CSV table of N, CA and C in Angstrom, one decimal:
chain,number,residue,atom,x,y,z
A,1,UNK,N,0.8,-1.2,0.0
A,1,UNK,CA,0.0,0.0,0.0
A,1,UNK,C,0.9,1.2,0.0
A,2,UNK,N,1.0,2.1,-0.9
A,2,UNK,CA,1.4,3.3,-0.9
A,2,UNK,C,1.2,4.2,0.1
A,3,UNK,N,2.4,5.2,0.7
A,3,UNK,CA,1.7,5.8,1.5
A,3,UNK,C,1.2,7.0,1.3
A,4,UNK,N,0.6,7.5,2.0
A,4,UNK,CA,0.0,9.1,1.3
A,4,UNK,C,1.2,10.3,1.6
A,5,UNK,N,0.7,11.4,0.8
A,5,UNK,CA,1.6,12.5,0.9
A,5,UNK,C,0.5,13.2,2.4
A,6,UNK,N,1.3,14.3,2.8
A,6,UNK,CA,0.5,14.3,3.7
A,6,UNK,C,-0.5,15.5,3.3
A,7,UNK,N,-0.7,16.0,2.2
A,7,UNK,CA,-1.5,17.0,2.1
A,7,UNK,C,-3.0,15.6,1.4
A,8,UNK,N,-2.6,15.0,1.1
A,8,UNK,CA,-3.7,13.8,0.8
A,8,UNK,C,-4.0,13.0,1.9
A,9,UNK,N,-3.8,13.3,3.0
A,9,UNK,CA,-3.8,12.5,4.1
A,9,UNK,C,-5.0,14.0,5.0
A,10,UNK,N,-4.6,15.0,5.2
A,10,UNK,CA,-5.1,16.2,5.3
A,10,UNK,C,-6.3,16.1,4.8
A,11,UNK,N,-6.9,15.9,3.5
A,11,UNK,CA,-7.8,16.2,2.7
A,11,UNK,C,-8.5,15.0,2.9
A,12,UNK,N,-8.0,13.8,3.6
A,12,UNK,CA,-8.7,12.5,3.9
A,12,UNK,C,-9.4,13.4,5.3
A,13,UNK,N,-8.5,13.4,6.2
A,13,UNK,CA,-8.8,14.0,7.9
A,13,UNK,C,-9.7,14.9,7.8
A,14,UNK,N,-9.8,15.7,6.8
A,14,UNK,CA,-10.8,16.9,7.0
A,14,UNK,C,-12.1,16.2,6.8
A,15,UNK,N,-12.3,15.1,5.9
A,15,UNK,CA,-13.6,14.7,5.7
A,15,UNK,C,-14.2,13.9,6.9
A,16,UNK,N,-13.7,14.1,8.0
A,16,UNK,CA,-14.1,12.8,9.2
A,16,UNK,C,-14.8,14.2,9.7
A,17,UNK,N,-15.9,13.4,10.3
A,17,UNK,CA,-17.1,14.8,11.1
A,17,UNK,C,-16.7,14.6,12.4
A,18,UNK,N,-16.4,15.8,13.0
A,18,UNK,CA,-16.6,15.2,14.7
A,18,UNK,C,-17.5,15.2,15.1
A,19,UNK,N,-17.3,14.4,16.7
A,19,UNK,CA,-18.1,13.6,17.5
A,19,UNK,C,-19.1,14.8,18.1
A,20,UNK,N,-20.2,14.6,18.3
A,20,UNK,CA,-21.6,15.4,18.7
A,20,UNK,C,-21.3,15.3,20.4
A,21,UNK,N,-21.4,16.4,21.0
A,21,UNK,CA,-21.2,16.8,22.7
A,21,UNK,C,-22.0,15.5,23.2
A,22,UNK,N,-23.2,15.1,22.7
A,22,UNK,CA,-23.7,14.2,23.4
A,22,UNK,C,-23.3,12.8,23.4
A,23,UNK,N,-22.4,12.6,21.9
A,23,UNK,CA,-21.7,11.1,22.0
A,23,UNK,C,-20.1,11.0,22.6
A,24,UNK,N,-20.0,12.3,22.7
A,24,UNK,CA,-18.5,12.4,23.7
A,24,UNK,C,-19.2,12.1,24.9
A,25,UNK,N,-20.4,12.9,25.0
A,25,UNK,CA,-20.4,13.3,26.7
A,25,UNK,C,-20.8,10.8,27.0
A,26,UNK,N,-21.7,10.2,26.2
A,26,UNK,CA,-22.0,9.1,26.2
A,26,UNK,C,-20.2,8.3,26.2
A,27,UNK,N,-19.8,8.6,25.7
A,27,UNK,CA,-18.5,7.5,25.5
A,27,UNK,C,-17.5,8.1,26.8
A,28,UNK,N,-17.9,9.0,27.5
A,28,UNK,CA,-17.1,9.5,29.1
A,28,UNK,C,-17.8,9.1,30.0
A,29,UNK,N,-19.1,8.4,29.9
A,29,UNK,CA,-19.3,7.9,30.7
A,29,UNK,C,-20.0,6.6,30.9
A,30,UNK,N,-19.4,5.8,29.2
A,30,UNK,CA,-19.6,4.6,29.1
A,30,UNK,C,-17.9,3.4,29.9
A,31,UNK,N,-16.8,4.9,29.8
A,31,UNK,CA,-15.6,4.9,30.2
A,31,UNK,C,-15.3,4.5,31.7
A,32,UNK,N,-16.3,5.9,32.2
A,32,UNK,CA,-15.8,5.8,33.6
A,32,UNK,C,-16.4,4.5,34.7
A,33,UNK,N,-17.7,4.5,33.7
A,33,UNK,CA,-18.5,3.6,34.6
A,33,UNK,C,-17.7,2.3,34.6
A,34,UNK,N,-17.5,1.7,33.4
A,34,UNK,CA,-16.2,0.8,33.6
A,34,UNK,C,-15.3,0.8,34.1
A,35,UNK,N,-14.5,1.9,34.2
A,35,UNK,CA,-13.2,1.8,35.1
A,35,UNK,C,-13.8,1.8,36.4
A,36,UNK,N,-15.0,2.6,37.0
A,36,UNK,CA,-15.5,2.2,38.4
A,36,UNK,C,-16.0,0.7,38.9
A,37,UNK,N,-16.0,0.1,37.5
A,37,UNK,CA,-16.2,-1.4,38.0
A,37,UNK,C,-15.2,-2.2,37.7
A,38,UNK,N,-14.0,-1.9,37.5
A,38,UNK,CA,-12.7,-2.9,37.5
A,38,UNK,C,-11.8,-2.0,38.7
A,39,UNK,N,-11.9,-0.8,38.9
A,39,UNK,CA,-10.9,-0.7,39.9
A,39,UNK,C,-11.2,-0.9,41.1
A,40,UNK,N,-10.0,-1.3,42.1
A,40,UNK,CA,-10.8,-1.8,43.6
A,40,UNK,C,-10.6,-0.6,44.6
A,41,UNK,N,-11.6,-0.3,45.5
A,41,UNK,CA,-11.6,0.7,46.6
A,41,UNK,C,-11.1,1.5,47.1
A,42,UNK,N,-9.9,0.6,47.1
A,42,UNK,CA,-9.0,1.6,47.8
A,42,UNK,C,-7.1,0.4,47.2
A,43,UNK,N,-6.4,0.8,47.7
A,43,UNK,CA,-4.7,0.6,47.6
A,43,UNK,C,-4.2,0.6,48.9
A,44,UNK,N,-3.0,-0.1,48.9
A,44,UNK,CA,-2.0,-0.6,50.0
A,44,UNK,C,-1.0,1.1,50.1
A,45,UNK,N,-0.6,1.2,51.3
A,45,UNK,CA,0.2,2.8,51.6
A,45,UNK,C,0.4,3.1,50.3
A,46,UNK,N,2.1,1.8,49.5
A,46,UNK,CA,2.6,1.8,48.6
A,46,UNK,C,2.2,2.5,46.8
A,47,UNK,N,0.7,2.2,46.9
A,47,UNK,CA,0.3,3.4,46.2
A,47,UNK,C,-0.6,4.1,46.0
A,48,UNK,N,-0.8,5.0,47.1
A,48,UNK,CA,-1.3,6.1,47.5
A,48,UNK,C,-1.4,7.0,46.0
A,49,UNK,N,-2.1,7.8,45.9
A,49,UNK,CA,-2.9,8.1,44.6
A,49,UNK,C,-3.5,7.6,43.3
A,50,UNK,N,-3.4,6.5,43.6
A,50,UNK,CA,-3.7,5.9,42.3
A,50,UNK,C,-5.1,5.9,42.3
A,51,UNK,N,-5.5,5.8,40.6
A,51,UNK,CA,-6.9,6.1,40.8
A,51,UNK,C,-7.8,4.5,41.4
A,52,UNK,N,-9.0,4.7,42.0
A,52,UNK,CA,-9.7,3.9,42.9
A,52,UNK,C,-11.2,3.8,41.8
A,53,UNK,N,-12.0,3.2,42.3
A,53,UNK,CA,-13.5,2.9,41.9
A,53,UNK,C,-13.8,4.2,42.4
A,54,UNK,N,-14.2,5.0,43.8
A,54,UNK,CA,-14.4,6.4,44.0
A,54,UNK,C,-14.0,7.1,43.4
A,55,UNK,N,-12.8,7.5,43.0
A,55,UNK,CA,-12.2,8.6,42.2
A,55,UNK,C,-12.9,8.4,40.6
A,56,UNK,N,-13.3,7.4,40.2
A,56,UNK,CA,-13.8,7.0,38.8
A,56,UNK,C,-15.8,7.6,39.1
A,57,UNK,N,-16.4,7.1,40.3
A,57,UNK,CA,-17.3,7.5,40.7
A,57,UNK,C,-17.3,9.3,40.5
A,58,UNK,N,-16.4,10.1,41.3
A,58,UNK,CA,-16.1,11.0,41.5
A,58,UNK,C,-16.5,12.1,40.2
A,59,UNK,N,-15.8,11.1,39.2
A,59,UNK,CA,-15.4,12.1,38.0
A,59,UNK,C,-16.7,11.9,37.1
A,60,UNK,N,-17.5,10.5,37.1
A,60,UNK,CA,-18.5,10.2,36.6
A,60,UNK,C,-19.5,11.6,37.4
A,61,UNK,N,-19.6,11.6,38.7
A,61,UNK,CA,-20.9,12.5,38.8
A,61,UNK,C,-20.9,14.0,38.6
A,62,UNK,N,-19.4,14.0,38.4
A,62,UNK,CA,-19.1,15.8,37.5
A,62,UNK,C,-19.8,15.7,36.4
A,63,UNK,N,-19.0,14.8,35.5
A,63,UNK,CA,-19.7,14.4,34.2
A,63,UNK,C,-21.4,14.2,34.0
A,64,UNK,N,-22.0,13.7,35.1
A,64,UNK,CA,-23.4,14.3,35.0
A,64,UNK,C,-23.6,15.4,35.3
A,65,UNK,N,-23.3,16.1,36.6
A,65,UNK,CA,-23.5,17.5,36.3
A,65,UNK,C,-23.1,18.2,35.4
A,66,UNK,N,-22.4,17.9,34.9
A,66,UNK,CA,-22.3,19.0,33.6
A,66,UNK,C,-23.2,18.7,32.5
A,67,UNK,N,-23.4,17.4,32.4
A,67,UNK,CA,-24.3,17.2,31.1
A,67,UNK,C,-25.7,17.5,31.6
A,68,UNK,N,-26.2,17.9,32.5
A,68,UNK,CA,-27.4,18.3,33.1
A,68,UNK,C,-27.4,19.7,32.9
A,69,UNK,N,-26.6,20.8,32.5
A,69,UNK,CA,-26.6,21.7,31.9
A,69,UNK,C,-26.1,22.1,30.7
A,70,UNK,N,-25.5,23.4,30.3
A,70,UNK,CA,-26.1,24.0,28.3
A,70,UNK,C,-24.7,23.3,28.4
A,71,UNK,N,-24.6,22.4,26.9
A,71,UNK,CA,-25.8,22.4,25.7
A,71,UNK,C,-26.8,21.4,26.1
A,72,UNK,N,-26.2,20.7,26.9
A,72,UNK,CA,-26.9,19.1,26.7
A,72,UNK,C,-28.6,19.4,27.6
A,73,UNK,N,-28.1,19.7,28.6
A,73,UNK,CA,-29.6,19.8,29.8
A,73,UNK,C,-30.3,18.4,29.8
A,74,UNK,N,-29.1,17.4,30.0
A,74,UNK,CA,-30.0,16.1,29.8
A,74,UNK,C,-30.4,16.0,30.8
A,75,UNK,N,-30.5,16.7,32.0
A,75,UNK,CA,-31.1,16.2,33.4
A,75,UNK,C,-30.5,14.8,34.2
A,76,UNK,N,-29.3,15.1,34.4
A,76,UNK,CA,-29.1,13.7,35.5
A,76,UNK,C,-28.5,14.1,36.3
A,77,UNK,N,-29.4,15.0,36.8
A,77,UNK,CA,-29.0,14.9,38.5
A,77,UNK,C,-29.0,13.8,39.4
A,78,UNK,N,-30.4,13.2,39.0
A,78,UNK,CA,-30.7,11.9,39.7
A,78,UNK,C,-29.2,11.1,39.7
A,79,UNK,N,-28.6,10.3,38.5
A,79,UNK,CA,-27.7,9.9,38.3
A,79,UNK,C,-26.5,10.1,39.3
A,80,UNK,N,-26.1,11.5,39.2
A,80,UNK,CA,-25.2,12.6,39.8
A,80,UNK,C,-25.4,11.8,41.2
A,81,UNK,N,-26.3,12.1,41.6
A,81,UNK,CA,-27.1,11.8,43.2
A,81,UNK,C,-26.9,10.3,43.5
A,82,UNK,N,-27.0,9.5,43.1
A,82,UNK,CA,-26.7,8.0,43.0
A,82,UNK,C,-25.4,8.0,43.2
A,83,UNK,N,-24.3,8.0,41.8
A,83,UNK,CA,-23.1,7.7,42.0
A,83,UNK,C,-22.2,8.5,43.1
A,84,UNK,N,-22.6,9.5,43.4
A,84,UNK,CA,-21.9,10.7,44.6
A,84,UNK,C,-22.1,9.9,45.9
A,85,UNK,N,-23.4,9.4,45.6
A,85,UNK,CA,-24.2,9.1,46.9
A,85,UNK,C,-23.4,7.9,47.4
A,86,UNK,N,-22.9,7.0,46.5
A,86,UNK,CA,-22.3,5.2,46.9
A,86,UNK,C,-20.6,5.8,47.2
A,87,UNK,N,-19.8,7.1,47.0
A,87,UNK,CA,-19.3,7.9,47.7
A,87,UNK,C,-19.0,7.9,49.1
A,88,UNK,N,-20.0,9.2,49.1
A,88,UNK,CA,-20.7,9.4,50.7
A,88,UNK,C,-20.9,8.0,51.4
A,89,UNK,N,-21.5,7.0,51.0
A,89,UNK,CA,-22.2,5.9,51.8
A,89,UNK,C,-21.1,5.0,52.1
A,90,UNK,N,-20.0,5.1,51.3
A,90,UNK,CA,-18.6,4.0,51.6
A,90,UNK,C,-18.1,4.6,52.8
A,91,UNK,N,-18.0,5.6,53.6
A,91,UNK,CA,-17.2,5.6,55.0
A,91,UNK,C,-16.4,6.2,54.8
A,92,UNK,N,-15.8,6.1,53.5
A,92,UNK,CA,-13.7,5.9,53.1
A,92,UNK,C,-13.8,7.7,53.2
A,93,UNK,N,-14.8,8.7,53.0
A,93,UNK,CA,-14.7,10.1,52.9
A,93,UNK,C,-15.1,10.9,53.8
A,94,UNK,N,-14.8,11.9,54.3
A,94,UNK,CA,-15.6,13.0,55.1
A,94,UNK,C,-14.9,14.6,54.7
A,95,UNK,N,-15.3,15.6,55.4
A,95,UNK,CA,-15.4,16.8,55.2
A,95,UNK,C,-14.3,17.4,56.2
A,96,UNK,N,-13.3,17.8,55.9
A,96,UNK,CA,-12.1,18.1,57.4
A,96,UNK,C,-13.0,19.4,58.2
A,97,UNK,N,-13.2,19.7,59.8
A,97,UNK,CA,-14.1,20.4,60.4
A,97,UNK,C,-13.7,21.9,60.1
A,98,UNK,N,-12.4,21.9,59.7
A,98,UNK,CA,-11.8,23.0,59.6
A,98,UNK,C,-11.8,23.4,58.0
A,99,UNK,N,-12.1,24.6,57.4
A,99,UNK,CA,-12.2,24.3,55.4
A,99,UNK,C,-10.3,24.5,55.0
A,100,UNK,N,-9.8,25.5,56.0
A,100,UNK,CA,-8.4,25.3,55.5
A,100,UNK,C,-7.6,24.6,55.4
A,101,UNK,N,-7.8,23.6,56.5
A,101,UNK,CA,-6.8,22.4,56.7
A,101,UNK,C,-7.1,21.2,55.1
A,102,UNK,N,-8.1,21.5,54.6
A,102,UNK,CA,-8.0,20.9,52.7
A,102,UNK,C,-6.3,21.5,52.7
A,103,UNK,N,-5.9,22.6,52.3
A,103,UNK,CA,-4.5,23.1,52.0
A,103,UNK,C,-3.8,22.9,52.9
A,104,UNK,N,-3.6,22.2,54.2
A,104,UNK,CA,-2.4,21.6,54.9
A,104,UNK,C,-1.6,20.5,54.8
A,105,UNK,N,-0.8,20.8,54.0
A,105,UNK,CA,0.3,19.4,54.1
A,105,UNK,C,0.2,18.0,55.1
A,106,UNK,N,0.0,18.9,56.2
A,106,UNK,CA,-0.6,17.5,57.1
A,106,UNK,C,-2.0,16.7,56.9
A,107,UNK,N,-2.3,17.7,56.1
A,107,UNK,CA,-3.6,16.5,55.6
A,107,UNK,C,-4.0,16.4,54.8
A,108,UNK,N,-2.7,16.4,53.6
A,108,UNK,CA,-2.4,15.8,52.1
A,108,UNK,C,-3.3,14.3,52.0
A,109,UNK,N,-3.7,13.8,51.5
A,109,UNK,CA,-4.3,12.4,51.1
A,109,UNK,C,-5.1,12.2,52.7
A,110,UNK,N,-5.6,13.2,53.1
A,110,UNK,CA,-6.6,12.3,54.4
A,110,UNK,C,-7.8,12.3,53.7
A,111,UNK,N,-9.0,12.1,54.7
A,111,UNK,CA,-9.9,11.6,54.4
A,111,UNK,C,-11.4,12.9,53.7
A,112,UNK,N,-10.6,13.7,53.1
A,112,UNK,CA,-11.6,14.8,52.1
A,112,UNK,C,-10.7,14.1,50.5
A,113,UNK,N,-10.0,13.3,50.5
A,113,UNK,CA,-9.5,13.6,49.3
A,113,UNK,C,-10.3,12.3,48.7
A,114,UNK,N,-10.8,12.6,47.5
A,114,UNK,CA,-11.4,11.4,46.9
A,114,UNK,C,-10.3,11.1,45.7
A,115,UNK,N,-9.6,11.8,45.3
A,115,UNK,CA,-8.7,11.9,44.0
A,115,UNK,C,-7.4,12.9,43.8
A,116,UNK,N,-6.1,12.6,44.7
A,116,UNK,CA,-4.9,13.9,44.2
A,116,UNK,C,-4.3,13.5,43.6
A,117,UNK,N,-3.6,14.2,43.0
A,117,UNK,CA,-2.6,13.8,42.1
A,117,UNK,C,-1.3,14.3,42.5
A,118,UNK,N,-0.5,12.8,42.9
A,118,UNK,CA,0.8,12.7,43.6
A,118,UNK,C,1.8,13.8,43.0
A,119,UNK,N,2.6,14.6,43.6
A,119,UNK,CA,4.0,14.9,43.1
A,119,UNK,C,4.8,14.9,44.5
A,120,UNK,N,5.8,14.7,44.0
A,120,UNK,CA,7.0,14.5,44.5
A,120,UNK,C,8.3,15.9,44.8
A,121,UNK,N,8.7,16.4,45.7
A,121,UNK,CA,9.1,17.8,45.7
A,121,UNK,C,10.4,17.4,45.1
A,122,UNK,N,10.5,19.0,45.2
A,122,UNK,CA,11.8,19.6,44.3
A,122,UNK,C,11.0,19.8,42.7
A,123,UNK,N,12.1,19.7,41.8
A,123,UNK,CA,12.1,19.5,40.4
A,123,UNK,C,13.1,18.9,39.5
A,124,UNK,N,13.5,19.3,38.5
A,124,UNK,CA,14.7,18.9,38.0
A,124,UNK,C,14.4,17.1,37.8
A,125,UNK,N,13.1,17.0,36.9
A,125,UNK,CA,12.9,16.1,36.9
A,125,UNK,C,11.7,15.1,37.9
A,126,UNK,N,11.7,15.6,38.8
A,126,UNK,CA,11.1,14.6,40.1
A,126,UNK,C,10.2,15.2,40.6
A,127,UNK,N,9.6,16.4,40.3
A,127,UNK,CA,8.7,17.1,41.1
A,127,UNK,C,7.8,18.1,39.4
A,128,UNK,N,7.1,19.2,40.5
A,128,UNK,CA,6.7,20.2,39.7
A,128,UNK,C,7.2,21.0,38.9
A,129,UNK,N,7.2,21.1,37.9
A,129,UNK,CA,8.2,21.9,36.9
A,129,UNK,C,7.7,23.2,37.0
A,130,UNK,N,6.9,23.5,37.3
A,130,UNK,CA,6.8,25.3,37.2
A,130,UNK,C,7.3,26.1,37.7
A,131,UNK,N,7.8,25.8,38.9
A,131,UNK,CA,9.1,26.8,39.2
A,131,UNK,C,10.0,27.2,38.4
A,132,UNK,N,10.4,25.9,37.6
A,132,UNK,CA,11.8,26.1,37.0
A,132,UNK,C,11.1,26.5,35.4
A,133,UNK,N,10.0,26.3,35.0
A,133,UNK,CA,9.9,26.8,33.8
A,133,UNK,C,9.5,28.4,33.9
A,134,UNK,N,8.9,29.1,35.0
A,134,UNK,CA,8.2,30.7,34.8
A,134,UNK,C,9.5,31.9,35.6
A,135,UNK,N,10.5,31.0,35.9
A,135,UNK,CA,11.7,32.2,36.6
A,135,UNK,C,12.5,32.4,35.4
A,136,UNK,N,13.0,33.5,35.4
A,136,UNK,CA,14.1,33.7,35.0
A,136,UNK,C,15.5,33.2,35.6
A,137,UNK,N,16.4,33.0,34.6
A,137,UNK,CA,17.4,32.4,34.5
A,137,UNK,C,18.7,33.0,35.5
A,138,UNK,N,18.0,34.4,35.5
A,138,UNK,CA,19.0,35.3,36.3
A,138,UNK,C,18.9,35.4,37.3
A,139,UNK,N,17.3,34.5,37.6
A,139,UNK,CA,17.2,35.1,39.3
A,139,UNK,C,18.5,34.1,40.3
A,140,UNK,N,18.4,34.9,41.6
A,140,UNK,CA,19.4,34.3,42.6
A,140,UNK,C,19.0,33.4,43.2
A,141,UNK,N,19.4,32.0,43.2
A,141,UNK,CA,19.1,30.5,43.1
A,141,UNK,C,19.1,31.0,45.2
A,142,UNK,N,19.2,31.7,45.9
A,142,UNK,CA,19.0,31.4,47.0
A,142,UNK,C,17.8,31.8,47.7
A,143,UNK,N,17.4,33.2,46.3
A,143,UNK,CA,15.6,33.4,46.6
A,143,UNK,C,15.0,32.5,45.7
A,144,UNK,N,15.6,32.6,44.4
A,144,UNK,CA,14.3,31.2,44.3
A,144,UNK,C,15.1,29.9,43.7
A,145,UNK,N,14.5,28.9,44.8
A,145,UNK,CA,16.0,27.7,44.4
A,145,UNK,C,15.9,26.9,43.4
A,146,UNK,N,15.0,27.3,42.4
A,146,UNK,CA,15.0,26.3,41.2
A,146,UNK,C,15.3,26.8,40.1
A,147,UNK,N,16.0,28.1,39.8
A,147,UNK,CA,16.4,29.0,38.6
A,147,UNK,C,15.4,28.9,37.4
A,148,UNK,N,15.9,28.9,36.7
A,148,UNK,CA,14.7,28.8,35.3
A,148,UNK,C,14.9,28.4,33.8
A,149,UNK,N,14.2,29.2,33.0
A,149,UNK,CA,14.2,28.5,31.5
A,149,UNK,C,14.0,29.8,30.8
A,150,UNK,N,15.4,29.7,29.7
A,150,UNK,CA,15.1,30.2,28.8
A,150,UNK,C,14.1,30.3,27.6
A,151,UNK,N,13.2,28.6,27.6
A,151,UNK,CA,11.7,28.4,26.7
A,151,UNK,C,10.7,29.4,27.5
A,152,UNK,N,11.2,29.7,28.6
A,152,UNK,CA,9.5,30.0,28.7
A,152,UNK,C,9.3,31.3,29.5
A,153,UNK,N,8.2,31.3,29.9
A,153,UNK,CA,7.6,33.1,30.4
A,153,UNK,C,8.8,33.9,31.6
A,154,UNK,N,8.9,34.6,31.6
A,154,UNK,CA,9.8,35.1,33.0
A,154,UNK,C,9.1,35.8,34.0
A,155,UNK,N,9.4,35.8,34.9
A,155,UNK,CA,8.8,36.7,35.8
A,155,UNK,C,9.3,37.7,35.9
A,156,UNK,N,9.2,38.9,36.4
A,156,UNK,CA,9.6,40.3,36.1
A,156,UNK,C,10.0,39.7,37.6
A,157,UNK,N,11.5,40.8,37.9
A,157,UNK,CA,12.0,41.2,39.5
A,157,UNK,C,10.9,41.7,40.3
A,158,UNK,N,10.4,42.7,39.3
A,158,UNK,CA,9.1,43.5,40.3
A,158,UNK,C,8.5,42.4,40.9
A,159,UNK,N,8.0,41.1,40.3
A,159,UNK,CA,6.9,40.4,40.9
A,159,UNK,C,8.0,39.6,42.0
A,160,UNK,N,8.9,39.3,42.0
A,160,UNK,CA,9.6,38.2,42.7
A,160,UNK,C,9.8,39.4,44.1
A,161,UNK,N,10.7,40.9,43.6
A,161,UNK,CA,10.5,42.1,44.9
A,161,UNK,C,9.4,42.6,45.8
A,162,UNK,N,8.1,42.0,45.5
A,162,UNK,CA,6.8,42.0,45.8
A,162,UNK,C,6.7,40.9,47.0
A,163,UNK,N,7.3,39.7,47.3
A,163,UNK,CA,7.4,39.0,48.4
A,163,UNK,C,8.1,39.0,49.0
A,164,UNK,N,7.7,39.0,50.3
A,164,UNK,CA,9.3,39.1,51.7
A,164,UNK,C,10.1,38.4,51.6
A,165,UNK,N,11.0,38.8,52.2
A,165,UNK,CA,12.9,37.7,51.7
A,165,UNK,C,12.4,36.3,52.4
A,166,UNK,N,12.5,35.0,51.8
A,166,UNK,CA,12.8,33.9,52.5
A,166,UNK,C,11.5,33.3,51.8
């Protein structure tokens, strides 16, 4: 079989119709509901974030709320209400008494978290890269210790002179 050039390959691609909001929004949650029924409950310490049957729940009853509003307005709250609901009903979740302690390190992965997504500190590979992609290259590695990147945005001094030393 010959292969195509790619402006004949272009003019193939262009004739494919895309998918209608409501057969995306059907095949995201012909998706999740399956992965809510092959994944198990919960994980051993060892791998803490991985996704679970709840976190698959989780993202399914977003996915109904949203399709319960524009464009779709298919109405499944009910749905929403169900899968949220077997959630709430498993034990494994609650609401920290405090709303700030959600943002405390000390209670990274406790019991409000239905779904986080692990990183690992520092950078340079092993952690979050946005430090080191939005600094400038010039700044002083003792105020900010991850230096930066010539690919990408810089921060002006002004914004970095805007926070107290340390």
């Amino acid at each position: 079989r010959a292969m195509l050039s790619r402006y004949e390959l272009r003019d193939q691609t262009v004739k494919i119709k895309r998918a209608t909001v409501q057969d995306t929004s059907h095949l995201i949650v012909s998706d999740l509901k399956d992965a809510a029924n092959r994944l198990p409950a919960s994980y051993g310490a060892n791998d803490v974030g991985r996704a679970t049957k709840y976190s698959a729940e989780g993202l399914l009853g977003r996915v109904y709320i949203t399709m319960s509003g524009y464009p779709l307005k298919a109405q499944m709250w009910s749905a929403a209400k169900e899968v949220l609901g077997d959630i709430i009903a498993s034990g494994k979740f609650k609401f920290l008494p405090v709303y700030a302690d959600v943002f405390s390190l000390a209670d990274e992965n406790g019991p409000q978290c239905v779904f986080y997504v692990q990183f690992k500190a520092g950078a340079n590979d092993v952690g979050n890269p946005i430090p080191t992609r939005n600094a400038d290259n010039d700044v002083n590695p003792s105020t900010f210790p991850y230096g930066g990147s010539a690919d990408a945005p810089i921060i002006s001094q002004d914004m970095i002179n805007s926070y107290e030393p340390g």
